[in-house]
CSV table of C-alpha atoms in Angstrom, one decimal:
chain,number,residue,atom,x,y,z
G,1,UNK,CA,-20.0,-7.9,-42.3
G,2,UNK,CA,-18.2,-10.4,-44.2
G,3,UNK,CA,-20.2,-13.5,-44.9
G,4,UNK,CA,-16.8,-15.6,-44.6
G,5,UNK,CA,-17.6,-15.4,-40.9
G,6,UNK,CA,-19.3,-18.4,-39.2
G,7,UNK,CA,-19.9,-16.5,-36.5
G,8,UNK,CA,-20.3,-13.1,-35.0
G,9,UNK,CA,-18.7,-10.8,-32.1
G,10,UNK,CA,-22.5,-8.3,-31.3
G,11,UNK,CA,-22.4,-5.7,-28.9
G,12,UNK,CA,-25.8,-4.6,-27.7
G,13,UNK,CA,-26.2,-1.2,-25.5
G,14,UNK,CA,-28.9,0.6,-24.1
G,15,UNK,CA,-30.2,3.6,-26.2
G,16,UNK,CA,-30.6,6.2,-22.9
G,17,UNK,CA,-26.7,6.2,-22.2
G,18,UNK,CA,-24.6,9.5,-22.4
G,19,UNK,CA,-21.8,8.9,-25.0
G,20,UNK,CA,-18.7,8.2,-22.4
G,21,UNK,CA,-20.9,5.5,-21.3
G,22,UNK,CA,-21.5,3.8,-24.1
G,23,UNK,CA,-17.5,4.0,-25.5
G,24,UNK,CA,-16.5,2.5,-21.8
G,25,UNK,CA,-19.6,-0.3,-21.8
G,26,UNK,CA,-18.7,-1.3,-25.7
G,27,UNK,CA,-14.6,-1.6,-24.0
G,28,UNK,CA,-15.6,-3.8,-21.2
G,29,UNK,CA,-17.7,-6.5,-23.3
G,30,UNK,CA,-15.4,-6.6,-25.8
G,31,UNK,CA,-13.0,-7.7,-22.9
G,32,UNK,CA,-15.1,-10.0,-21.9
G,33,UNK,CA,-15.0,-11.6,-25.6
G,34,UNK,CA,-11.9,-11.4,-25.8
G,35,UNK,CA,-11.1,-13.1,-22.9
G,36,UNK,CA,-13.4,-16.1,-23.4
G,37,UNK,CA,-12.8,-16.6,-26.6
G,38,UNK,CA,-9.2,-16.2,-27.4
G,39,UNK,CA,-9.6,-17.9,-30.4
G,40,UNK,CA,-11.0,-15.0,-31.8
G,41,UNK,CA,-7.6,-13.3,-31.5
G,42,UNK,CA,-5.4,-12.3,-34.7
G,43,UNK,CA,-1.8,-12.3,-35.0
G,44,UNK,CA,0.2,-9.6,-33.9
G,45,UNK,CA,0.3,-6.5,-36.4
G,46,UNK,CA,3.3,-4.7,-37.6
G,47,UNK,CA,3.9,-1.6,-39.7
G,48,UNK,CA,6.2,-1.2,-42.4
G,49,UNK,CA,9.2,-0.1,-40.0
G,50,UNK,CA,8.7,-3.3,-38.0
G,51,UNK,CA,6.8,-1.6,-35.1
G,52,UNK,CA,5.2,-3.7,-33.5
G,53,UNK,CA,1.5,-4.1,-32.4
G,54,UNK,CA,-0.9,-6.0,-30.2
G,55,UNK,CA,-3.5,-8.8,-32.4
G,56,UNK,CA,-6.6,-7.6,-31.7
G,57,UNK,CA,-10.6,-9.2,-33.0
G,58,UNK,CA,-10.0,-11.7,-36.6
G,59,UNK,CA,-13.6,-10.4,-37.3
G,60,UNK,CA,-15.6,-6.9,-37.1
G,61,UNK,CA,-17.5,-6.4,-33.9
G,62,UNK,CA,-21.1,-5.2,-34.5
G,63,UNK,CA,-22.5,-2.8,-32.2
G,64,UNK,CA,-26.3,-2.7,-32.0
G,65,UNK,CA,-28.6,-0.4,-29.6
G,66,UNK,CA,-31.9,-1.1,-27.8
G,67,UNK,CA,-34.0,-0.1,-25.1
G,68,UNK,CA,-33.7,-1.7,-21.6
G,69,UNK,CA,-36.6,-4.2,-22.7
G,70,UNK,CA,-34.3,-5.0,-25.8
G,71,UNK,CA,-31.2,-5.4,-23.7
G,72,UNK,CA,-33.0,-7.5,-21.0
G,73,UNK,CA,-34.5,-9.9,-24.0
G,74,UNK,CA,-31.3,-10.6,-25.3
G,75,UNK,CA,-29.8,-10.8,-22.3
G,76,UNK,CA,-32.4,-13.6,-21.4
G,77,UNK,CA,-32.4,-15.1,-24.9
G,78,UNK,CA,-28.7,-15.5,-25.0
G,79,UNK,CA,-28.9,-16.9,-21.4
G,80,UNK,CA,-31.6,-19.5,-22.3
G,81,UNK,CA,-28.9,-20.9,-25.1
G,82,UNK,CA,-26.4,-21.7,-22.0
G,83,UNK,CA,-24.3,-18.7,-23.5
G,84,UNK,CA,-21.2,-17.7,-21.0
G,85,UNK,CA,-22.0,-14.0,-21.7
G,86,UNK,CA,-20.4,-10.5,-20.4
G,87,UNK,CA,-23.0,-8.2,-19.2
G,88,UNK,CA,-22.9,-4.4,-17.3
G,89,UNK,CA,-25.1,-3.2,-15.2
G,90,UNK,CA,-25.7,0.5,-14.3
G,91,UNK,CA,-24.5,-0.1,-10.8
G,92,UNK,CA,-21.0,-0.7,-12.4
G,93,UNK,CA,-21.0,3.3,-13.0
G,94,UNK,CA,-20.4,3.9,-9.6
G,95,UNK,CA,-17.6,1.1,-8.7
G,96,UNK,CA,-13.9,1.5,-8.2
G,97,UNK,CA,-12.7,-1.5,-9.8
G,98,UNK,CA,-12.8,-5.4,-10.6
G,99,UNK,CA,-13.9,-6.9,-7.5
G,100,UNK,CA,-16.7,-4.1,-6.4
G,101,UNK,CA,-17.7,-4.6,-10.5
G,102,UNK,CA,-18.3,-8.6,-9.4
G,103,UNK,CA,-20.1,-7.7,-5.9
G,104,UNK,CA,-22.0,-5.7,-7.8
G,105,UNK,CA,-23.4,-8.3,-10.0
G,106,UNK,CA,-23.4,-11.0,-7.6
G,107,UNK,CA,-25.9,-8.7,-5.3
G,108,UNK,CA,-28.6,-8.9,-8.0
G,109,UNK,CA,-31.1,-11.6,-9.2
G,110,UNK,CA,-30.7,-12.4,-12.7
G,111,UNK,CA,-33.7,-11.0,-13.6
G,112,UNK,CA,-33.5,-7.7,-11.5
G,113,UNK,CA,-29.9,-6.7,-13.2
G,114,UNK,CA,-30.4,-3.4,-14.6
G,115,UNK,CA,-28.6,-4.0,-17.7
G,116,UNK,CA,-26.7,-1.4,-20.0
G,117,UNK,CA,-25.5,-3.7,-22.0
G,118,UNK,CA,-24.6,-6.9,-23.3
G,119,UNK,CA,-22.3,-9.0,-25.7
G,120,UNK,CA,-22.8,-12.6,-27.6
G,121,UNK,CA,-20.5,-14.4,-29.6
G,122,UNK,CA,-22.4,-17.2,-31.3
G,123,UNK,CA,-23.4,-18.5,-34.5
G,124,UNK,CA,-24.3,-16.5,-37.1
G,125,UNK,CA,-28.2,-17.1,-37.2
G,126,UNK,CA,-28.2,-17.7,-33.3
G,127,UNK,CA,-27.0,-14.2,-33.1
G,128,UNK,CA,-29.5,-12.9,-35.2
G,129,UNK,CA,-32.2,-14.2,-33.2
G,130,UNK,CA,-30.6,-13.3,-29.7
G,131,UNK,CA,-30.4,-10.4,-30.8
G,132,UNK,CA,-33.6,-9.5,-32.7
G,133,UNK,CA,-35.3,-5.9,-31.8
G,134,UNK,CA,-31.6,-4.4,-31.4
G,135,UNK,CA,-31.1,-2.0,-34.4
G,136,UNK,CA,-27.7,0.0,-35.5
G,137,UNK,CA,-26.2,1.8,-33.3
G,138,UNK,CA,-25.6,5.5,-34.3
């Protein structure tokens, strides 16, 4: 990752999920980046033809893995900071859409969310710590 970057997009996922899982949690917390933090937004791209293309992330994304003891700890770590952060929870497997996705949540105490992942934006060194005891993903 680019040290031009004052801050940094992570990703962090559990370690036990089956591969369509993990490609679908990474999706919805990048959303959920993206959508609190449109600053974080590029310009539009274009090819050489002029085709159009939608801006996507101004800086790489890093995806990290953990077990549920990881996830929870930088779920709670990230928390503590007063960080507005997107989470999913195993329950969310089994939901239809938006609204069951947010009944969902809303149903569990914070600290009894089964969480398959998680995603920070935040400073650079904050990051780091938040997210200390996640390792590469593979």
């Amino acid at each position: 990752m680019s040290s031009r970057y004052d801050t940094k997009i992570v990703i962090v996922v559990r370690d036990d999920l089956a591969p369509w899982q993990r490609s679908n949690v990474v999706a919805f917390l990048a959303s959920g980046i993206a959508a609190t933090t449109p600053e974080l937004i590029g310009e539009p791209y274009a090819d050489a033809d002029g085709t159009p293309y939608a801006p996507m992330f101004r800086q790489p994304v890093v995806v990290l893995e953990g077990d549920a003891g990881t996830v929870r700890a930088t779920h709670r770590r990230a928390v503590d900071r007063g960080l507005r952060v997107p989470v999913f929870t195993a329950d969310l497997f089994a939901t239809g859409g938006d609204e069951e996705n947010r009944a969902a949540v809303a149903a569990v105490p914070r600290e009894e969310l089964d969480l398959v992942g998680i995603a920070v934006h935040a400073p650079r060194n904050a990051a780091d710590k938040i997210t200390k005891g996640a390792r590469m993903s593979s």
